[in-house]
């Protein structure tokens, strides 16, 4: 096939060169002037091109060949975002779910997973928001001085991975971004993303060593023109113990709506009310 293309191109060049190399005779020039005048008036007739040359040119053009004789490359199809598999939670990856009991990556208020892949850690995050979703690595369960990875939905419909550093209650974006192999999608009013990050990076203030265990800060909220704004929760959920990437857990944290009757104060109130009703009034 390549030989045929090269042969056709060579034929075109030879034929075109033969037309350029043949000078018109005085008789031909006189005939041309008689037909259209000296200034190229209408009626001018081009010398008839060789039919094979015309065919070869049209064939090459129809094949959309480059100057080197190879077809122009076409863009590969875009792979759809692979759905997050929750059946792997606690088995081949660790997961944290926040929301109603039994929720998954598409129904939890917040979902994240982690797993080791060689010298990297792959993170998946999803939240019920049209703005951003993030995870922070903390040594004390509190915001401030934390390494944060966030996925932000911008005005163009794209989901990008950003690196932040918590300064008090404010997240400052850091130009050095350790994320790679980034994927993200906004669908069904959810921001979902997947990325890898090296287990170990040279020690610096804004990047933590993932070989170590950390409390995980879970946060999500709205975005304006691709910039994050204050998170939805006044007190973002945080894991009750330090998470190790070497231990795959499946952690469920009930959202506020499902915590009403589980807090110590509410339980005490229920017991007191029950006791009052059983004893009756004097």
XYZ file of N, CA and C in Angstrom:
846
model
N 0.851 -1.218 0.000
C 0.000 0.000 0.000
C 0.873 1.250 0.000
N 1.936 1.214 0.835
C 2.842 2.377 0.898
C 3.560 2.555 -0.424
N 3.959 1.406 -1.068
C 4.637 1.483 -2.366
C 3.718 2.105 -3.409
N 2.424 1.725 -3.385
C 1.469 2.279 -4.355
C 1.328 3.782 -4.177
N 1.241 4.229 -2.941
C 1.122 5.674 -2.704
C 2.347 6.414 -3.198
N 3.543 5.863 -2.898
C 4.781 6.508 -3.331
C 4.851 6.572 -4.852
N 4.428 5.474 -5.525
C 4.436 5.441 -6.991
C 3.486 6.480 -7.556
N 2.304 6.622 -6.974
C 1.341 7.606 -7.459
C 1.868 9.019 -7.278
N 2.489 9.294 -6.114
C 3.037 10.631 -5.886
C 4.153 10.939 -6.879
N 5.022 9.960 -7.132
C 6.110 10.166 -8.079
C 5.571 10.455 -9.463
N 4.503 9.749 -9.848
C 3.891 9.980 -11.172
C 3.349 11.395 -11.283
N 2.674 11.856 -10.205
C 2.141 13.217 -10.208
C 3.251 14.236 -10.377
N 4.338 14.064 -9.621
C 5.454 15.012 -9.701
C 6.074 15.037 -11.091
N 6.245 13.831 -11.694
C 6.838 13.765 -13.030
C 5.958 14.435 -14.071
N 4.633 14.157 -13.974
C 3.711 14.738 -14.960
C 3.644 16.247 -14.810
N 3.548 16.710 -13.535
C 3.502 18.157 -13.303
C 4.797 18.813 -13.755
N 5.917 18.140 -13.527
C 7.199 18.693 -13.969
C 7.284 18.767 -15.486
N 6.691 17.782 -16.173
C 6.731 17.813 -17.641
C 5.942 18.994 -18.185
N 4.830 19.344 -17.498
C 4.055 20.512 -17.952
C 4.845 21.786 -17.725
N 5.517 21.847 -16.551
C 6.286 23.054 -16.298
C 7.488 23.172 -17.228
N 8.044 22.017 -17.638
C 9.281 22.052 -18.423
C 9.074 22.310 -19.898
N 7.864 22.196 -20.448
C 7.617 22.394 -21.877
C 7.198 23.835 -22.122
N 8.038 24.575 -22.886
C 7.719 25.974 -23.180
C 6.800 26.047 -24.385
N 5.819 26.928 -24.346
C 4.891 27.038 -25.492
C 5.613 27.593 -26.713
N 5.252 27.088 -27.894
C 5.848 27.575 -29.143
C 5.206 28.901 -29.530
N 5.859 29.697 -30.445
C 5.259 30.968 -30.887
C 3.865 30.774 -31.448
N 3.672 29.635 -32.156
C 2.344 29.398 -32.723
C 1.310 29.230 -31.631
N 1.706 28.481 -30.564
C 0.773 28.280 -29.446
C 0.463 29.594 -28.770
N 1.493 30.454 -28.597
C 1.274 31.737 -27.946
C 0.322 32.604 -28.757
N 0.473 32.583 -30.070
C -0.412 33.384 -30.915
C -1.837 32.897 -30.821
N -2.007 31.577 -30.781
C -3.358 31.030 -30.675
C -4.004 31.413 -29.358
N -3.196 31.417 -28.292
C -3.739 31.775 -26.989
C -4.140 33.241 -26.956
N -3.278 34.125 -27.501
C -3.618 35.552 -27.510
C -4.881 35.797 -28.324
N -5.030 35.066 -29.428
C -6.208 35.278 -30.257
C -7.474 34.881 -29.517
N -7.362 33.883 -28.622
C -8.563 33.412 -27.948
C -8.958 34.268 -26.765
N -7.974 34.909 -26.050
C -8.355 35.679 -24.870
C -7.660 37.023 -24.764
N -6.929 37.458 -25.772
C -6.287 38.775 -25.700
C -5.023 38.727 -24.875
N -4.419 39.904 -24.713
C -3.130 39.982 -24.041
C -3.256 40.080 -22.531
N -4.433 40.300 -22.008
C -4.560 40.550 -20.577
C -5.414 39.490 -19.870
N -5.478 38.317 -20.434
C -6.198 37.241 -19.749
C -7.691 37.459 -19.702
N -8.290 37.907 -20.794
C -9.718 38.140 -20.838
C -10.450 36.793 -20.791
N -11.763 36.818 -20.472
C -12.542 35.572 -20.487
C -12.416 34.863 -21.818
N -12.435 33.574 -21.758
C -12.255 32.792 -22.964
C -10.949 32.053 -22.966
N -10.112 32.345 -21.923
C -8.819 31.685 -21.821
C -9.013 30.206 -21.554
N -8.297 29.355 -22.230
C -8.379 27.916 -22.067
C -7.051 27.375 -21.574
N -7.112 26.663 -20.427
C -5.910 26.056 -19.875
C -5.481 24.908 -20.769
N -4.166 24.669 -20.884
C -3.724 23.471 -21.605
C -4.316 22.246 -20.945
N -4.737 21.310 -21.695
C -5.387 20.120 -21.162
C -4.385 19.296 -20.375
N -4.745 19.022 -19.087
C -3.854 18.230 -18.259
C -4.052 16.754 -18.554
N -2.965 16.023 -18.318
C -3.016 14.590 -18.535
C -4.079 13.963 -17.648
N -4.896 13.109 -18.184
C -5.997 12.536 -17.420
C -5.495 11.670 -16.270
N -4.378 10.956 -16.466
C -3.857 10.118 -15.389
C -3.336 10.978 -14.245
N -2.710 12.120 -14.613
C -2.229 13.037 -13.576
C -3.383 13.536 -12.735
N -4.479 13.914 -13.393
C -5.653 14.396 -12.664
C -6.211 13.309 -11.752
N -6.284 12.107 -12.255
C -6.787 10.996 -11.457
C -5.906 10.740 -10.222
N -4.597 10.753 -10.450
C -3.686 10.470 -9.338
C -3.789 11.543 -8.268
N -3.893 12.812 -8.711
C -4.006 13.903 -7.736
C -5.274 13.771 -6.916
N -6.373 13.516 -7.585
C -7.638 13.380 -6.882
C -7.625 12.176 -5.949
N -6.954 11.103 -6.384
C -6.884 9.920 -5.530
C -6.115 10.223 -4.247
N -4.972 10.909 -4.398
C -4.168 11.235 -3.228
C -4.909 12.176 -2.296
N -5.619 13.165 -2.882
C -6.371 14.104 -2.052
C -7.511 13.395 -1.325
N -8.152 12.452 -2.017
C -9.263 11.754 -1.383
C -8.798 10.868 -0.239
N -7.525 10.452 -0.266
C -6.990 9.625 0.819
C -6.501 10.461 1.988
N -6.560 11.789 1.867
C -6.155 12.695 2.939
C -4.736 12.376 3.425
N -3.826 12.317 2.478
C -2.458 11.987 2.851
C -1.689 13.229 3.236
N -0.730 13.045 4.134
C 0.147 14.147 4.512
C 1.233 14.292 3.464
N 2.111 15.290 3.661
C 3.206 15.512 2.722
C 4.162 14.331 2.685
N 4.191 13.552 3.771
C 5.087 12.400 3.824
C 4.449 11.147 3.234
N 3.214 11.247 2.778
C 2.576 10.105 2.166
C 1.863 9.190 3.124
N 1.621 9.635 4.359
C 0.938 8.815 5.344
C -0.412 9.434 5.688
N -1.386 8.630 6.005
C -2.698 9.188 6.387
C -2.582 10.057 7.623
N -3.340 11.163 7.661
C -3.345 12.011 8.839
C -3.937 11.229 10.007
N -3.313 11.323 11.186
C -3.844 10.577 12.335
C -5.188 11.119 12.788
N -6.035 10.234 13.255
C -7.329 10.646 13.787
C -7.291 10.523 15.303
N -8.040 11.383 15.977
C -8.048 11.383 17.435
C -8.666 10.087 17.952
N -8.042 9.467 18.957
C -8.620 8.230 19.500
C -9.935 8.514 20.211
N -10.829 7.557 20.275
C -12.096 7.786 20.972
C -11.857 8.041 22.450
N -12.674 8.903 23.038
C -12.544 9.242 24.445
C -13.251 8.168 25.282
N -12.483 7.559 26.200
C -13.071 6.526 27.044
C -13.985 7.168 28.079
N -15.163 6.598 28.303
C -16.041 7.131 29.342
C -15.441 6.870 30.718
N -15.875 7.664 31.696
C -15.367 7.510 33.056
C -15.851 6.178 33.624
N -14.918 5.343 34.051
C -15.283 4.037 34.614
C -15.948 4.228 35.974
N -17.085 3.620 36.167
C -17.825 3.755 37.426
C -17.005 3.222 38.585
N -17.165 3.833 39.743
C -16.467 3.405 40.951
C -17.115 2.121 41.472
N -16.315 1.113 41.720
C -16.821 -0.174 42.189
C -16.760 -0.232 43.717
N -17.912 -0.269 44.345
C -17.949 -0.330 45.814
C -17.822 -1.763 46.327
N -17.989 -2.750 45.438
C -17.850 -4.145 45.877
C -16.415 -4.448 46.287
N -15.477 -3.612 45.833
C -14.064 -3.818 46.174
C -13.696 -3.196 47.521
N -14.622 -2.427 48.114
C -14.321 -1.749 49.369
C -14.009 -2.753 50.469
N -12.908 -2.529 51.181
C -12.506 -3.422 52.255
C -11.791 -4.666 51.782
N -11.689 -4.829 50.443
C -11.039 -6.012 49.884
C -9.762 -5.621 49.144
N -9.932 -4.905 48.037
C -8.774 -4.462 47.255
C -8.557 -2.950 47.339
N -9.385 -2.275 48.095
C -9.206 -0.848 48.321
C -9.948 -0.443 49.586
N -9.519 0.661 50.173
C -10.201 1.188 51.337
C -11.223 2.223 50.928
N -12.327 2.336 51.692
C -13.400 3.269 51.348
C -13.910 3.987 52.588
N -14.358 5.210 52.384
C -15.059 5.968 53.417
C -16.356 6.472 52.803
N -17.487 6.161 53.457
C -18.787 6.600 52.974
C -19.429 7.484 54.040
N -20.014 8.559 53.576
C -20.722 9.470 54.478
C -22.092 9.739 53.877
N -23.143 9.412 54.620
C -24.502 9.615 54.106
C -25.470 8.687 54.796
N -26.434 8.220 54.030
C -27.431 7.322 54.598
C -26.902 5.892 54.582
N -27.354 5.057 55.506
C -26.897 3.666 55.554
C -27.123 2.948 54.221
N -26.116 2.192 53.797
C -26.221 1.424 52.564
C -25.920 2.210 51.306
N -25.494 3.465 51.425
C -25.232 4.272 50.221
C -23.958 3.808 49.532
N -23.824 4.190 48.263
C -22.629 3.837 47.498
C -22.031 5.091 46.879
N -21.121 4.898 45.901
C -20.402 6.030 45.317
C -21.309 6.996 44.571
N -22.519 6.561 44.225
C -23.430 7.406 43.473
C -24.571 7.958 44.310
N -24.663 7.512 45.563
C -25.777 7.968 46.398
C -25.340 8.551 47.740
N -24.112 8.291 48.166
C -23.623 8.875 49.419
C -23.484 10.391 49.274
N -23.636 11.100 50.380
C -23.333 12.535 50.346
C -21.881 12.742 49.936
N -21.029 11.863 50.455
C -19.596 11.916 50.142
C -19.062 10.482 50.117
N -18.184 10.213 49.139
C -17.559 8.899 49.030
C -16.113 9.082 48.602
N -15.232 8.284 49.168
C -13.842 8.275 48.699
C -13.259 6.873 48.867
N -12.276 6.567 48.039
C -11.583 5.291 48.156
C -10.098 5.511 47.908
N -9.297 4.552 48.345
C -7.850 4.626 48.147
C -7.309 3.223 47.949
N -6.271 3.085 47.153
C -5.597 1.805 46.988
C -4.187 2.048 46.455
N -3.286 1.178 46.821
C -1.905 1.277 46.364
C -1.774 0.653 44.980
N -1.054 1.354 44.105
C -0.723 0.821 42.783
C 0.760 1.109 42.559
N 1.600 0.130 42.812
C 3.042 0.338 42.687
C 3.522 1.363 43.707
N 4.145 2.416 43.199
C 4.651 3.474 44.083
C 3.661 4.630 44.195
N 2.436 4.409 43.741
C 1.402 5.444 43.796
C 0.243 5.003 44.678
N -0.592 5.978 45.025
C -1.881 5.710 45.655
C -2.956 6.281 44.726
N -3.937 5.464 44.385
C -5.042 5.939 43.563
C -6.202 6.324 44.465
N -6.712 7.530 44.247
C -7.855 8.020 45.015
C -9.050 8.184 44.086
N -10.216 7.862 44.603
C -11.481 8.130 43.927
C -12.346 8.927 44.887
N -12.996 9.962 44.371
C -13.877 10.779 45.215
C -15.155 11.116 44.460
N -16.243 11.243 45.222
C -17.525 11.615 44.636
C -18.363 12.283 45.711
N -19.091 13.329 45.330
C -19.948 14.024 46.299
C -21.159 14.609 45.599
N -22.223 14.767 46.379
C -23.471 15.320 45.880
C -23.349 16.842 45.846
N -22.733 17.355 44.789
C -22.486 18.784 44.640
C -22.207 19.098 43.181
N -22.381 20.361 42.806
C -22.017 20.781 41.451
C -20.726 21.587 41.463
N -20.029 21.595 42.623
C -18.828 22.411 42.752
C -17.539 21.631 42.887
N -17.239 21.179 44.093
C -15.957 20.526 44.340
C -16.087 19.473 45.437
N -15.127 18.534 45.440
C -15.039 17.507 46.457
C -13.560 17.338 46.784
N -13.240 17.133 48.060
C -11.832 17.106 48.462
C -11.604 16.184 49.649
N -10.339 15.815 49.840
C -9.904 15.076 51.018
C -8.644 15.750 51.542
N -8.584 15.909 52.864
C -7.417 16.519 53.495
C -6.729 15.521 54.405
N -5.417 15.614 54.491
C -4.622 14.719 55.333
C -4.156 15.517 56.548
N -4.691 15.154 57.714
C -4.468 15.936 58.923
C -3.841 15.074 60.018
N -3.076 15.719 60.884
C -2.458 15.010 62.010
C -3.248 15.191 63.296
N -4.302 16.066 63.264
C -4.989 16.380 64.527
C -6.509 16.509 64.416
N -7.107 16.101 63.319
C -8.558 16.170 63.108
C -9.074 17.591 62.898
N -8.207 18.574 62.847
C -8.647 19.961 62.712
C -8.108 20.568 61.428
N -8.862 21.520 60.889
C -8.389 22.237 59.709
C -7.287 23.202 60.106
N -6.290 23.279 59.219
C -5.150 24.154 59.471
C -3.860 23.377 59.319
N -3.046 23.771 58.346
C -1.784 23.074 58.109
C -1.974 21.711 57.486
N -2.976 21.555 56.605
C -3.291 20.248 56.023
C -3.023 20.225 54.523
N -2.529 19.108 54.059
C -2.351 18.818 52.638
C -3.705 18.370 52.100
N -4.197 18.999 51.013
C -5.552 18.731 50.504
C -5.508 18.488 48.994
N -6.217 17.454 48.558
C -6.412 17.198 47.135
C -7.891 17.395 46.821
N -8.180 18.207 45.809
C -9.565 18.509 45.474
C -9.865 18.375 43.994
N -11.098 18.007 43.689
C -11.575 17.914 42.310
C -12.628 19.003 42.118
N -12.394 19.888 41.158
C -13.220 21.081 41.006
C -13.911 21.076 39.640
N -15.202 21.304 39.660
C -16.003 21.397 38.439
C -16.019 22.851 37.986
N -15.517 23.122 36.757
C -15.456 24.505 36.291
C -16.638 24.851 35.388
N -16.674 26.100 34.912
C -17.804 26.582 34.112
C -17.865 25.939 32.730
N -16.773 25.295 32.296
C -16.753 24.640 30.992
C -17.184 23.178 31.069
N -17.603 22.768 32.256
C -18.071 21.400 32.422
C -16.986 20.397 32.736
N -15.739 20.848 32.826
C -14.635 19.941 33.118
C -14.433 19.800 34.624
N -13.860 18.675 35.021
C -13.488 18.443 36.421
C -11.971 18.322 36.470
N -11.331 19.232 37.173
C -9.873 19.274 37.261
C -9.416 18.954 38.679
N -8.214 18.369 38.784
C -7.635 18.027 40.077
C -6.724 19.169 40.520
N -6.914 19.641 41.757
C -6.118 20.740 42.291
C -5.472 20.313 43.604
N -4.385 21.004 43.931
C -3.690 20.762 45.197
C -3.824 22.013 46.062
N -4.240 21.817 47.310
C -4.441 22.941 48.231
C -3.669 22.710 49.528
N -3.552 23.787 50.288
C -2.973 23.714 51.626
C -3.842 24.561 52.542
N -4.333 23.944 53.615
C -5.214 24.659 54.528
C -4.425 25.632 55.403
N -4.797 26.903 55.284
C -4.256 27.932 56.171
C -5.414 28.349 57.065
N -5.483 27.765 58.268
C -6.660 27.977 59.103
C -7.869 27.359 58.427
N -8.924 28.149 58.243
C -10.149 27.684 57.595
C -10.150 27.971 56.090
N -9.042 28.472 55.580
C -8.974 28.867 54.178
C -8.045 27.938 53.417
N -8.498 27.486 52.232
C -7.699 26.586 51.405
C -6.944 27.395 50.346
N -5.654 27.356 50.409
C -4.810 28.064 49.454
C -4.335 27.089 48.385
N -4.549 27.456 47.114
C -4.118 26.562 46.039
C -2.602 26.603 45.898
N -2.007 25.422 45.723
C -0.565 25.273 45.574
C -0.253 24.897 44.126
N 0.714 25.597 43.524
C 1.038 25.337 42.117
C 1.616 23.946 41.917
N 2.399 23.483 42.881
C 2.969 22.145 42.744
C 1.877 21.120 42.993
N 1.507 20.411 41.947
C 0.402 19.455 42.024
C 0.944 18.040 41.813
N 0.881 17.186 42.828
C 1.427 15.832 42.687
C 0.511 14.863 41.946
N -0.696 15.286 41.570
C -1.659 14.382 40.931
C -1.245 14.050 39.506
N -1.559 12.840 39.085
C -1.358 12.427 37.697
C -2.424 11.400 37.328
N -2.479 11.071 36.035
C -3.526 10.172 35.529
C -4.900 10.640 35.997
N -5.186 11.900 35.741
C -6.413 12.515 36.244
C -7.623 12.165 35.380
N -8.726 11.904 36.040
C -10.016 11.711 35.378
C -11.073 12.412 36.213
N -12.079 12.946 35.556
C -13.154 13.582 36.297
C -14.389 13.751 35.449
N -15.544 13.752 36.107
C -16.799 13.900 35.379
C -17.825 14.558 36.291
N -18.709 15.344 35.672
C -19.855 15.899 36.389
C -21.101 15.306 35.764
N -21.844 14.538 36.570
C -23.009 13.843 36.038
C -24.002 13.629 37.173
N -25.298 13.794 36.862
C -26.364 13.626 37.859
C -26.122 14.478 39.103
N -25.667 15.703 38.855
C -25.402 16.662 39.925
C -24.378 16.137 40.935
N -23.417 15.353 40.431
C -22.340 14.842 41.275
C -20.994 15.126 40.616
N -20.036 15.504 41.430
C -18.652 15.637 40.978
C -17.925 14.359 41.365
N -17.344 13.690 40.383
C -16.644 12.431 40.612
C -15.286 12.498 39.928
N -14.267 11.970 40.591
C -12.930 12.049 40.001
C -12.084 10.865 40.454
N -10.964 10.692 39.744
C -10.003 9.627 40.032
C -8.616 10.154 39.657
N -7.640 9.908 40.497
C -6.273 10.345 40.200
C -5.283 9.524 41.011
N -4.023 9.608 40.618
C -2.945 8.955 41.357
C -2.024 10.012 41.943
N -1.385 9.626 43.037
C -0.421 10.508 43.690
C 0.705 9.643 44.249
N 1.952 10.079 44.142
C 3.068 9.274 44.652
C 2.941 9.020 46.155
N 3.332 7.819 46.549
C 3.339 7.487 47.972
C 4.274 8.425 48.741
N 5.428 8.647 48.147
C 6.424 9.461 48.838
C 6.843 10.622 47.948
N 6.940 11.790 48.520
C 7.441 12.979 47.824
C 8.490 13.632 48.720
N 9.423 14.376 48.143
C 10.396 15.076 48.975
C 9.699 15.898 50.050
N 10.193 15.816 51.241
C 9.541 16.453 52.384
C 9.439 17.962 52.213
N 8.232 18.471 52.340
C 8.001 19.904 52.376
C 6.685 20.165 53.089
N 6.429 21.395 53.413
C 5.303 21.720 54.284
C 3.956 21.352 53.684
N 3.797 21.530 52.385
C 2.472 21.373 51.779
C 2.186 19.960 51.294
N 3.136 19.045 51.376
C 2.944 17.675 50.914
C 3.294 16.700 52.032
N 2.384 15.797 52.327
C 2.639 14.826 53.379
C 3.112 13.507 52.775
N 3.710 12.696 53.603
C 4.177 11.370 53.214
C 3.036 10.387 53.425
N 2.547 9.800 52.349
C 1.399 8.903 52.449
C 1.764 7.532 53.015
N 3.058 7.276 53.213
C 3.435 6.063 53.931
C 2.913 6.116 55.369
N 2.763 7.319 55.893
C 2.313 7.518 57.263
C 0.786 7.525 57.335
N 0.257 7.393 58.540
C -1.200 7.405 58.747
C -1.664 8.819 59.070
N -2.867 9.159 58.574
C -3.419 10.503 58.762
C -4.913 10.425 59.032
N -5.425 11.424 59.737
C -6.868 11.609 59.792
C -7.301 12.157 58.435
N -8.435 11.678 57.938
C -8.931 12.137 56.648
C -10.063 13.142 56.870
N -9.855 14.353 56.370
C -10.879 15.398 56.406
C -11.694 15.306 55.124
N -13.005 15.217 55.237
C -13.884 15.067 54.077
C -14.640 16.368 53.861
N -14.572 16.900 52.655
C -15.228 18.191 52.408
C -15.735 18.281 50.979
N -16.785 19.066 50.791
C -17.351 19.339 49.467
C -18.158 20.623 49.561
N -18.407 21.237 48.404
C -19.152 22.483 48.411
C -19.267 23.089 47.024
N -19.810 24.299 46.931
C -20.003 24.952 45.634
C -18.716 25.572 45.106
N -18.724 25.861 43.817
C -17.592 26.529 43.169
C -18.122 27.662 42.307
N -17.328 28.707 42.170
C -17.671 29.843 41.325
C -16.557 30.033 40.311
N -16.895 29.851 39.029
C -15.934 29.989 37.939
C -14.677 29.160 38.184
N -14.876 27.926 38.626
C -13.767 27.011 38.816
C -12.978 27.222 40.087
N -13.431 28.117 40.970
C -12.752 28.356 42.248
C -13.648 27.879 43.384
N -13.051 27.194 44.354
C -13.850 26.643 45.446
C -14.304 27.749 46.389
N -15.450 27.537 47.005
C -15.951 28.424 48.044
C -16.129 27.592 49.317
N -16.679 28.188 50.357
C -16.791 27.512 51.650
C -17.552 26.193 51.517
N -17.084 25.188 52.260
C -17.708 23.877 52.200
C -19.124 23.905 52.761
N -19.900 22.907 52.381
C -21.313 22.858 52.751
C -21.516 22.665 54.250
N -20.656 21.901 54.887
C -20.817 21.606 56.318
C -20.007 22.588 57.161
N -20.612 23.101 58.229
C -19.860 23.969 59.143
C -18.720 23.203 59.797
N -18.962 21.944 60.101
C -17.934 21.077 60.668
C -17.786 19.860 59.752
N -16.873 19.903 58.774
C -16.730 18.796 57.829
C -16.446 17.478 58.546
N -16.967 16.379 58.039
C -16.708 15.077 58.658
C -15.215 14.756 58.655
N -14.788 14.020 59.645
C -13.393 13.587 59.741
C -13.373 12.154 60.255
N -12.462 11.355 59.767
C -12.373 9.969 60.225
C -12.087 9.938 61.728
N -12.663 8.964 62.421
C -12.488 8.920 63.874
C -11.144 8.333 64.291
N -10.386 7.813 63.330
C -9.045 7.310 63.616
C -8.160 7.564 62.400
N -6.880 7.426 62.588
C -5.936 7.645 61.491
C -6.055 6.515 60.468
N -6.010 6.896 59.199
C -6.143 5.932 58.109
C -4.762 5.584 57.570
N -4.521 4.297 57.382
C -3.279 3.818 56.776
C -3.580 3.271 55.390
N -2.784 3.641 54.407
C -3.030 3.146 53.050
C -2.630 1.670 52.932
N -2.059 1.111 53.994
C -1.691 -0.309 53.987
C -2.795 -1.185 54.579
N -3.870 -0.558 55.019
C -4.994 -1.303 55.577
C -6.268 -0.883 54.871
N -6.878 -1.796 54.141
C -8.079 -1.488 53.377
C -9.319 -1.675 54.256
N -9.905 -0.566 54.667
C -11.100 -0.597 55.502
C -12.310 -0.127 54.688
N -13.483 -0.487 55.168
C -14.733 0.009 54.587
C -15.466 0.737 55.709
N -15.302 2.044 55.765
C -15.793 2.852 56.876
C -17.080 3.566 56.476
N -18.087 3.440 57.314
C -19.339 4.178 57.083
C -19.529 5.201 58.192
N -19.869 6.423 57.794
C -20.134 7.506 58.737
C -21.520 8.057 58.427
N -22.478 7.934 59.343
C -23.828 8.456 59.061
C -23.825 9.973 58.984
N -24.578 10.493 58.027
C -24.690 11.949 57.903
C -25.534 12.489 59.053
N -25.595 13.804 59.156
C -26.283 14.456 60.278
C -27.722 13.986 60.428
N -28.391 13.796 59.306
C -29.801 13.390 59.356
C -29.993 12.037 60.017
N -28.936 11.209 60.015
C -29.040 9.865 60.592
C -28.291 9.753 61.915
N -27.857 10.892 62.450
C -27.153 10.892 63.721
C -28.029 11.379 64.870
N -29.230 11.818 64.590
C -30.091 12.482 65.577
C -30.255 11.669 66.848
N -30.525 10.387 66.693
C -30.815 9.566 67.859
C -29.620 8.740 68.311
N -28.451 9.070 67.799
C -27.276 8.321 68.211
C -26.346 9.134 69.099
N -26.603 10.435 69.239
C -25.731 11.246 70.083
C -26.048 10.986 71.557
N -25.056 11.090 72.447
C -25.286 10.822 73.885
C -26.380 11.701 74.485
N -26.437 12.973 74.077
C -27.440 13.868 74.647
C -28.847 13.408 74.286
N -29.053 13.035 73.016
C -30.378 12.586 72.581
C -30.777 11.288 73.270
N -29.821 10.382 73.443
C -30.123 9.134 74.130
C -30.526 9.398 75.584
N -29.813 10.305 76.238
C -30.139 10.644 77.619
C -31.530 11.263 77.715
N -31.840 12.128 76.735
C -33.150 12.772 76.718
C -34.261 11.749 76.531
N -34.047 10.772 75.657
C -35.047 9.739 75.407
C -35.261 8.903 76.667
N -34.175 8.552 77.355
C -34.292 7.758 78.580
C -35.068 8.531 79.645
N -34.748 9.817 79.807
C -35.431 10.631 80.823
C -36.911 10.769 80.512
N -37.230 10.985 79.225
C -38.625 11.125 78.837
C -39.396 9.822 79.049
N -38.769 8.715 78.712
C -39.408 7.409 78.905
C -39.668 7.145 80.385
N -38.667 7.437 81.224
C -38.808 7.243 82.663
C -39.947 8.100 83.211
N -40.052 9.331 82.724
C -41.105 10.251 83.198
C -42.484 9.717 82.817
N -42.604 9.219 81.616
C -43.895 8.697 81.164
C -44.292 7.438 81.912
N -43.327 6.586 82.213
C -43.628 5.340 82.932
C -44.005 5.612 84.394
N -43.321 6.549 85.012
C -43.594 6.840 86.424
C -44.871 7.642 86.608
N -45.190 8.444 85.589
C -46.385 9.260 85.683
C -46.147 10.470 86.570
N -47.116 11.307 86.655
C -47.010 12.518 87.493
C -47.734 12.281 88.804
N -47.268 12.885 89.937
C -47.934 12.719 91.254
C -49.347 13.281 91.226
